[in-house]
Amino acid sequence: MGLLTLVKKQKIKDHEIRCLILGLDNAGKSTIVNQILPMDQRQQHVSPTIGFAIHNVEMGPFNVSLWDVGGQTTLRPFWDNYYDRTDVLVWCIDVSSPGRLAESLQEAKPFLKGDSRVIVALNKCDLVPSRQDTDKVLEQVQRLMGPVQFVACSGRTGKGLRELCSAIASCNI
Ligand SMILES: Nc1nc2c(ncn2[C@@H]2O[C@H](COP(=O)(O)OP(=O)(O)OP(=O)(O)O)[C@@H](O)[C@H]2O)c(=O)[nH]1
Ligand SMILES: [Mg+2]
């Protein structure tokens, strides 16, 4: 392989981001991913993810591979296998289910020690009437995770997803 090809390959590689999206079942991971996809690639209905799905999306100069992994309890033991080589971890939380927050934060713990950058997606904001409710969730998230980067969003309405994409693509990996 010529030097130029090697340099080109490296350049392309430098513009690739591997983004893993994790969180409890029903948090809205696949809905977010579906909304991020170009119109012609979107599914009409999103079902619970059995296993995982990978989608490649251009975000600014980056080619981002989005790894959307199912969050059901039976699938969680396999999360670790997907985490390898992850650049950005998006931890998805359903802010309309505060009763599941402790479970979500507990599951997040092992992934906070890794090398990847973490972004918390506070999803389903459209279902939470006041900003204070989202802030309450955020307080508990920050108590466990520290001053983590977060984006309040809605996979249903699309609110905040542009910010989420910017956050993913702005990572200096
Ligand atoms: N109102 C509202 N509903 C949402 C939002 N995001 C997802 N949902 C709904 O929540 C349910 C679960 O969404 P999914 O995207 O399948 O959740 P998931 O995290 O991928 O679930 P698993 O694949 O089982 O891990 C679906 O009925 C979605 O329509 C949101 O921002 N607002
Ligand atoms: Mg899913």
PDB file of C-alpha atoms and ligand atoms in Angstrom:
ATOM      1  CA  MET A   1       0.000   0.000   0.000  1.00  0.00           C
ATOM      2  CA  GLY A   2       1.389   3.427  -0.975  1.00  0.00           C
ATOM      3  CA  LEU A   3       2.108   6.150   1.546  1.00  0.00           C
ATOM      4  CA  LEU A   4      -0.660   8.341   0.163  1.00  0.00           C
ATOM      5  CA  THR A   5      -3.221   5.578   0.573  1.00  0.00           C
ATOM      6  CA  LEU A   6      -2.069   5.068   4.131  1.00  0.00           C
ATOM      7  CA  VAL A   7      -2.385   8.777   4.895  1.00  0.00           C
ATOM      8  CA  LYS A   8      -5.825   8.903   3.308  1.00  0.00           C
ATOM      9  CA  LYS A   9      -6.938   5.864   5.268  1.00  0.00           C
ATOM     10  CA  GLN A  10      -5.741   7.463   8.479  1.00  0.00           C
ATOM     11  CA  LYS A  11      -7.559  10.695   7.609  1.00  0.00           C
ATOM     12  CA  ILE A  12     -10.813   8.866   7.103  1.00  0.00           C
ATOM     13  CA  LYS A  13     -10.211   6.920  10.271  1.00  0.00           C
ATOM     14  CA  ASP A  14      -9.652  10.172  12.145  1.00  0.00           C
ATOM     15  CA  HIS A  15     -13.108  11.289  11.113  1.00  0.00           C
ATOM     16  CA  GLU A  16     -14.881   8.242  12.409  1.00  0.00           C
ATOM     17  CA  ILE A  17     -16.669   8.161  15.722  1.00  0.00           C
ATOM     18  CA  ARG A  18     -18.052   5.046  17.322  1.00  0.00           C
ATOM     19  CA  CYS A  19     -21.022   6.031  19.453  1.00  0.00           C
ATOM     20  CA  LEU A  20     -22.723   3.531  21.738  1.00  0.00           C
ATOM     21  CA  ILE A  21     -26.239   4.287  22.978  1.00  0.00           C
ATOM     22  CA  LEU A  22     -27.196   2.530  26.163  1.00  0.00           C
ATOM     23  CA  GLY A  23     -29.890   2.858  28.787  1.00  0.00           C
ATOM     24  CA  LEU A  24     -32.822   0.942  30.224  1.00  0.00           C
ATOM     25  CA  ASP A  25     -35.473  -0.637  28.045  1.00  0.00           C
ATOM     26  CA  ASN A  26     -38.129   1.858  26.970  1.00  0.00           C
ATOM     27  CA  ALA A  27     -35.788   4.835  27.571  1.00  0.00           C
ATOM     28  CA  GLY A  28     -36.207   5.838  23.932  1.00  0.00           C
ATOM     29  CA  LYS A  29     -32.800   4.976  22.446  1.00  0.00           C
ATOM     30  CA  SER A  30     -34.079   3.606  19.137  1.00  0.00           C
ATOM     31  CA  THR A  31     -36.576   6.437  18.792  1.00  0.00           C
ATOM     32  CA  ILE A  32     -33.761   8.970  19.129  1.00  0.00           C
ATOM     33  CA  VAL A  33     -31.614   7.120  16.597  1.00  0.00           C
ATOM     34  CA  ASN A  34     -34.552   6.871  14.202  1.00  0.00           C
ATOM     35  CA  GLN A  35     -35.113  10.633  14.413  1.00  0.00           C
ATOM     36  CA  ILE A  36     -31.444  11.332  13.767  1.00  0.00           C
ATOM     37  CA  LEU A  37     -31.426   9.273  10.568  1.00  0.00           C
ATOM     38  CA  PRO A  38     -32.080  10.908   7.186  1.00  0.00           C
ATOM     39  CA  MET A  39     -35.811  10.888   6.350  1.00  0.00           C
ATOM     40  CA  ASP A  40     -35.533   8.125   3.748  1.00  0.00           C
ATOM     41  CA  GLN A  41     -33.910   5.745   6.236  1.00  0.00           C
ATOM     42  CA  ARG A  42     -36.374   6.215   9.077  1.00  0.00           C
ATOM     43  CA  GLN A  43     -38.707   3.460  10.212  1.00  0.00           C
ATOM     44  CA  GLN A  44     -42.354   4.194  10.654  1.00  0.00           C
ATOM     45  CA  HIS A  45     -42.581   2.227  13.897  1.00  0.00           C
ATOM     46  CA  VAL A  46     -39.871   1.560  16.424  1.00  0.00           C
ATOM     47  CA  SER A  47     -40.054  -1.731  18.332  1.00  0.00           C
ATOM     48  CA  PRO A  48     -38.061  -2.883  21.360  1.00  0.00           C
ATOM     49  CA  THR A  49     -34.549  -3.756  20.224  1.00  0.00           C
ATOM     50  CA  ILE A  50     -33.672  -7.417  20.421  1.00  0.00           C
ATOM     51  CA  GLY A  51     -29.896  -7.471  20.195  1.00  0.00           C
ATOM     52  CA  PHE A  52     -28.523  -4.369  18.496  1.00  0.00           C
ATOM     53  CA  ALA A  53     -28.639  -2.210  15.378  1.00  0.00           C
ATOM     54  CA  ILE A  54     -25.896  -0.135  13.761  1.00  0.00           C
ATOM     55  CA  HIS A  55     -26.532   2.994  11.716  1.00  0.00           C
ATOM     56  CA  ASN A  56     -23.962   5.213  10.042  1.00  0.00           C
ATOM     57  CA  VAL A  57     -24.736   8.905  10.081  1.00  0.00           C
ATOM     58  CA  GLU A  58     -22.764  11.926   8.934  1.00  0.00           C
ATOM     59  CA  MET A  59     -22.474  14.561  11.634  1.00  0.00           C
ATOM     60  CA  GLY A  60     -20.461  17.528  10.411  1.00  0.00           C
ATOM     61  CA  PRO A  61     -17.074  16.216   9.300  1.00  0.00           C
ATOM     62  CA  PHE A  62     -17.565  12.932  11.123  1.00  0.00           C
ATOM     63  CA  ASN A  63     -18.906   9.614  10.039  1.00  0.00           C
ATOM     64  CA  VAL A  64     -20.605   8.366  13.182  1.00  0.00           C
ATOM     65  CA  SER A  65     -21.526   4.747  13.691  1.00  0.00           C
ATOM     66  CA  LEU A  66     -24.412   4.649  16.113  1.00  0.00           C
ATOM     67  CA  TRP A  67     -24.650   1.394  18.035  1.00  0.00           C
ATOM     68  CA  ASP A  68     -28.159   1.064  19.402  1.00  0.00           C
ATOM     69  CA  VAL A  69     -28.317  -1.814  21.872  1.00  0.00           C
ATOM     70  CA  GLY A  70     -31.439  -3.250  23.497  1.00  0.00           C
ATOM     71  CA  GLY A  71     -31.898  -2.385  27.168  1.00  0.00           C
ATOM     72  CA  GLN A  72     -34.008  -5.267  28.420  1.00  0.00           C
ATOM     73  CA  THR A  73     -32.600  -7.019  31.504  1.00  0.00           C
ATOM     74  CA  THR A  74     -31.780 -10.177  29.535  1.00  0.00           C
ATOM     75  CA  LEU A  75     -29.631  -8.139  27.138  1.00  0.00           C
ATOM     76  CA  ARG A  76     -27.706  -6.081  29.708  1.00  0.00           C
ATOM     77  CA  PRO A  77     -25.045  -8.719  30.422  1.00  0.00           C
ATOM     78  CA  PHE A  78     -23.962  -8.257  26.785  1.00  0.00           C
ATOM     79  CA  TRP A  79     -23.582  -4.451  26.944  1.00  0.00           C
ATOM     80  CA  ASP A  80     -19.960  -4.803  27.891  1.00  0.00           C
ATOM     81  CA  ASN A  81     -19.181  -6.553  24.595  1.00  0.00           C
ATOM     82  CA  TYR A  82     -20.324  -3.512  22.631  1.00  0.00           C
ATOM     83  CA  TYR A  83     -18.454  -1.009  24.784  1.00  0.00           C
ATOM     84  CA  ASP A  84     -15.028  -1.969  23.474  1.00  0.00           C
ATOM     85  CA  ARG A  85     -13.544   0.793  21.241  1.00  0.00           C
ATOM     86  CA  THR A  86     -16.423   3.173  21.969  1.00  0.00           C
ATOM     87  CA  ASP A  87     -15.508   6.852  21.566  1.00  0.00           C
ATOM     88  CA  VAL A  88     -18.734   8.367  22.868  1.00  0.00           C
ATOM     89  CA  LEU A  89     -21.282   6.773  25.155  1.00  0.00           C
ATOM     90  CA  VAL A  90     -24.772   8.251  25.109  1.00  0.00           C
ATOM     91  CA  TRP A  91     -26.583   7.194  28.269  1.00  0.00           C
ATOM     92  CA  CYS A  92     -30.299   7.523  27.627  1.00  0.00           C
ATOM     93  CA  ILE A  93     -32.678   8.246  30.527  1.00  0.00           C
ATOM     94  CA  ASP A  94     -36.468   8.481  30.421  1.00  0.00           C
ATOM     95  CA  VAL A  95     -37.153  11.611  32.486  1.00  0.00           C
ATOM     96  CA  SER A  96     -40.848  10.784  32.630  1.00  0.00           C
ATOM     97  CA  SER A  97     -40.079   7.647  34.716  1.00  0.00           C
ATOM     98  CA  PRO A  98     -38.336   8.913  37.862  1.00  0.00           C
ATOM     99  CA  GLY A  99     -39.155   5.580  39.499  1.00  0.00           C
ATOM    100  CA  ARG A 100     -36.607   3.909  37.188  1.00  0.00           C
ATOM    101  CA  LEU A 101     -33.838   6.464  37.676  1.00  0.00           C
ATOM    102  CA  ALA A 102     -32.017   4.562  40.443  1.00  0.00           C
ATOM    103  CA  GLU A 103     -31.986   1.430  38.269  1.00  0.00           C
ATOM    104  CA  SER A 104     -30.652   3.412  35.325  1.00  0.00           C
ATOM    105  CA  LEU A 105     -27.862   5.036  37.346  1.00  0.00           C
ATOM    106  CA  GLN A 106     -26.919   1.702  38.861  1.00  0.00           C
ATOM    107  CA  GLU A 107     -26.589   0.180  35.383  1.00  0.00           C
ATOM    108  CA  ALA A 108     -24.573   3.188  34.186  1.00  0.00           C
ATOM    109  CA  LYS A 109     -21.916   2.851  36.907  1.00  0.00           C
ATOM    110  CA  PRO A 110     -19.594   0.304  35.236  1.00  0.00           C
ATOM    111  CA  PHE A 111     -19.425   2.449  32.098  1.00  0.00           C
ATOM    112  CA  LEU A 112     -18.366   5.631  33.885  1.00  0.00           C
ATOM    113  CA  LYS A 113     -14.888   4.296  34.598  1.00  0.00           C
ATOM    114  CA  GLY A 114     -14.044   3.719  30.929  1.00  0.00           C
ATOM    115  CA  ASP A 115     -12.161   5.898  28.459  1.00  0.00           C
ATOM    116  CA  SER A 116     -15.116   7.020  26.385  1.00  0.00           C
ATOM    117  CA  ARG A 117     -16.699  10.391  26.697  1.00  0.00           C
ATOM    118  CA  VAL A 118     -20.186  10.251  28.282  1.00  0.00           C
ATOM    119  CA  ILE A 119     -23.214  12.279  27.238  1.00  0.00           C
ATOM    120  CA  VAL A 120     -26.467  11.859  29.149  1.00  0.00           C
ATOM    121  CA  ALA A 121     -29.599  12.159  27.017  1.00  0.00           C
ATOM    122  CA  LEU A 122     -32.490  13.264  29.231  1.00  0.00           C
ATOM    123  CA  ASN A 123     -35.162  11.911  26.923  1.00  0.00           C
ATOM    124  CA  LYS A 124     -38.963  12.207  26.770  1.00  0.00           C
ATOM    125  CA  CYS A 125     -38.847  15.855  27.831  1.00  0.00           C
ATOM    126  CA  ASP A 126     -42.141  16.347  26.013  1.00  0.00           C
ATOM    127  CA  LEU A 127     -43.820  14.215  28.700  1.00  0.00           C
ATOM    128  CA  VAL A 128     -42.496  16.259  31.589  1.00  0.00           C
ATOM    129  CA  PRO A 129     -44.578  19.345  32.189  1.00  0.00           C
ATOM    130  CA  SER A 130     -42.085  21.550  33.960  1.00  0.00           C
ATOM    131  CA  ARG A 131     -38.376  22.154  33.492  1.00  0.00           C
ATOM    132  CA  GLN A 132     -38.015  21.646  37.262  1.00  0.00           C
ATOM    133  CA  ASP A 133     -38.865  17.949  36.896  1.00  0.00           C
ATOM    134  CA  THR A 134     -36.053  17.518  34.373  1.00  0.00           C
ATOM    135  CA  ASP A 135     -33.719  19.486  36.673  1.00  0.00           C
ATOM    136  CA  LYS A 136     -34.560  17.136  39.551  1.00  0.00           C
ATOM    137  CA  VAL A 137     -33.535  14.162  37.425  1.00  0.00           C
ATOM    138  CA  LEU A 138     -30.392  16.019  36.374  1.00  0.00           C
ATOM    139  CA  GLU A 139     -29.472  16.693  40.009  1.00  0.00           C
ATOM    140  CA  GLN A 140     -29.549  12.986  40.794  1.00  0.00           C
ATOM    141  CA  VAL A 141     -27.619  12.169  37.636  1.00  0.00           C
ATOM    142  CA  GLN A 142     -24.907  14.672  38.553  1.00  0.00           C
ATOM    143  CA  ARG A 143     -24.739  13.387  42.121  1.00  0.00           C
ATOM    144  CA  LEU A 144     -23.637  10.018  40.766  1.00  0.00           C
ATOM    145  CA  MET A 145     -21.834  10.964  37.583  1.00  0.00           C
ATOM    146  CA  GLY A 146     -20.333  14.318  38.531  1.00  0.00           C
ATOM    147  CA  PRO A 147     -20.433  17.276  36.139  1.00  0.00           C
ATOM    148  CA  VAL A 148     -21.392  15.175  33.128  1.00  0.00           C
ATOM    149  CA  GLN A 149     -22.352  16.584  29.724  1.00  0.00           C
ATOM    150  CA  PHE A 150     -26.101  16.302  29.191  1.00  0.00           C
ATOM    151  CA  VAL A 151     -28.751  17.132  26.599  1.00  0.00           C
ATOM    152  CA  ALA A 152     -32.474  17.394  27.326  1.00  0.00           C
ATOM    153  CA  CYS A 153     -34.307  15.989  24.326  1.00  0.00           C
ATOM    154  CA  SER A 154     -37.316  14.239  22.897  1.00  0.00           C
ATOM    155  CA  GLY A 155     -37.050  11.441  20.395  1.00  0.00           C
ATOM    156  CA  ARG A 156     -40.758  11.944  19.752  1.00  0.00           C
ATOM    157  CA  THR A 157     -40.699  15.643  18.840  1.00  0.00           C
ATOM    158  CA  GLY A 158     -37.046  15.899  17.807  1.00  0.00           C
ATOM    159  CA  LYS A 159     -36.364  18.643  20.340  1.00  0.00           C
ATOM    160  CA  GLY A 160     -32.735  18.743  21.467  1.00  0.00           C
ATOM    161  CA  LEU A 161     -31.519  16.175  18.942  1.00  0.00           C
ATOM    162  CA  ARG A 162     -29.495  18.735  16.999  1.00  0.00           C
ATOM    163  CA  GLU A 163     -27.698  19.557  20.262  1.00  0.00           C
ATOM    164  CA  LEU A 164     -27.196  15.858  20.911  1.00  0.00           C
ATOM    165  CA  CYS A 165     -25.608  15.382  17.468  1.00  0.00           C
ATOM    166  CA  SER A 166     -23.364  18.424  18.031  1.00  0.00           C
ATOM    167  CA  ALA A 167     -22.298  17.015  21.369  1.00  0.00           C
ATOM    168  CA  ILE A 168     -21.453  13.653  19.792  1.00  0.00           C
ATOM    169  CA  ALA A 169     -19.561  15.231  16.900  1.00  0.00           C
ATOM    170  CA  SER A 170     -17.708  17.778  19.008  1.00  0.00           C
ATOM    171  CA  CYS A 171     -15.815  15.136  20.904  1.00  0.00           C
ATOM    172  CA  ASN A 172     -12.067  15.333  20.590  1.00  0.00           C
ATOM    173  CA  ILE A 173     -11.152  11.698  20.328  1.00  0.00           C
TER     174      ILE A 173
HETATM  175  N1  LIG B   1     -43.491  10.835  24.423  1.00  0.00           N
HETATM  176  C1  LIG B   1     -42.324  10.298  24.087  1.00  0.00           C
HETATM  177  N2  LIG B   1     -42.246   8.986  23.847  1.00  0.00           N
HETATM  178  C2  LIG B   1     -41.044   8.477  23.496  1.00  0.00           C
HETATM  179  C3  LIG B   1     -39.891   9.284  23.368  1.00  0.00           C
HETATM  180  N3  LIG B   1     -38.868   8.494  23.010  1.00  0.00           N
HETATM  181  C4  LIG B   1     -39.360   7.253  22.902  1.00  0.00           C
HETATM  182  N4  LIG B   1     -40.669   7.230  23.196  1.00  0.00           N
HETATM  183  C5  LIG B   1     -41.555   6.064  23.226  1.00  0.00           C
HETATM  184  O1  LIG B   1     -41.044   5.167  24.206  1.00  0.00           O
HETATM  185  C6  LIG B   1     -41.215   3.822  23.796  1.00  0.00           C
HETATM  186  C7  LIG B   1     -39.897   3.088  23.798  1.00  0.00           C
HETATM  187  O2  LIG B   1     -39.048   3.673  22.826  1.00  0.00           O
HETATM  188  P1  LIG B   1     -37.805   2.877  22.210  1.00  0.00           P
HETATM  189  O3  LIG B   1     -37.089   3.836  21.347  1.00  0.00           O
HETATM  190  O4  LIG B   1     -38.205   1.592  21.616  1.00  0.00           O
HETATM  191  O5  LIG B   1     -36.971   2.579  23.533  1.00  0.00           O
HETATM  192  P2  LIG B   1     -35.579   1.820  23.645  1.00  0.00           P
HETATM  193  O6  LIG B   1     -34.768   2.520  24.676  1.00  0.00           O
HETATM  194  O7  LIG B   1     -34.944   1.676  22.311  1.00  0.00           O
HETATM  195  O8  LIG B   1     -36.024   0.396  24.205  1.00  0.00           O
HETATM  196  P3  LIG B   1     -35.253  -1.011  24.064  1.00  0.00           P
HETATM  197  O9  LIG B   1     -34.918  -1.223  22.636  1.00  0.00           O
HETATM  198  O10 LIG B   1     -36.201  -2.047  24.601  1.00  0.00           O
HETATM  199  O11 LIG B   1     -34.025  -0.925  24.930  1.00  0.00           O
HETATM  200  C8  LIG B   1     -41.871   3.888  22.401  1.00  0.00           C
HETATM  201  O12 LIG B   1     -43.269   3.744  22.575  1.00  0.00           O
HETATM  202  C9  LIG B   1     -41.537   5.286  21.922  1.00  0.00           C
HETATM  203  O13 LIG B   1     -42.489   5.806  21.028  1.00  0.00           O
HETATM  204  C10 LIG B   1     -40.012  10.686  23.646  1.00  0.00           C
HETATM  205  O14 LIG B   1     -39.069  11.488  23.602  1.00  0.00           O
HETATM  206  N5  LIG B   1     -41.255  11.131  24.005  1.00  0.00           N
HETATM  207 MG    MG B   2     -34.410   0.043  21.154  1.00  0.00          MG
END
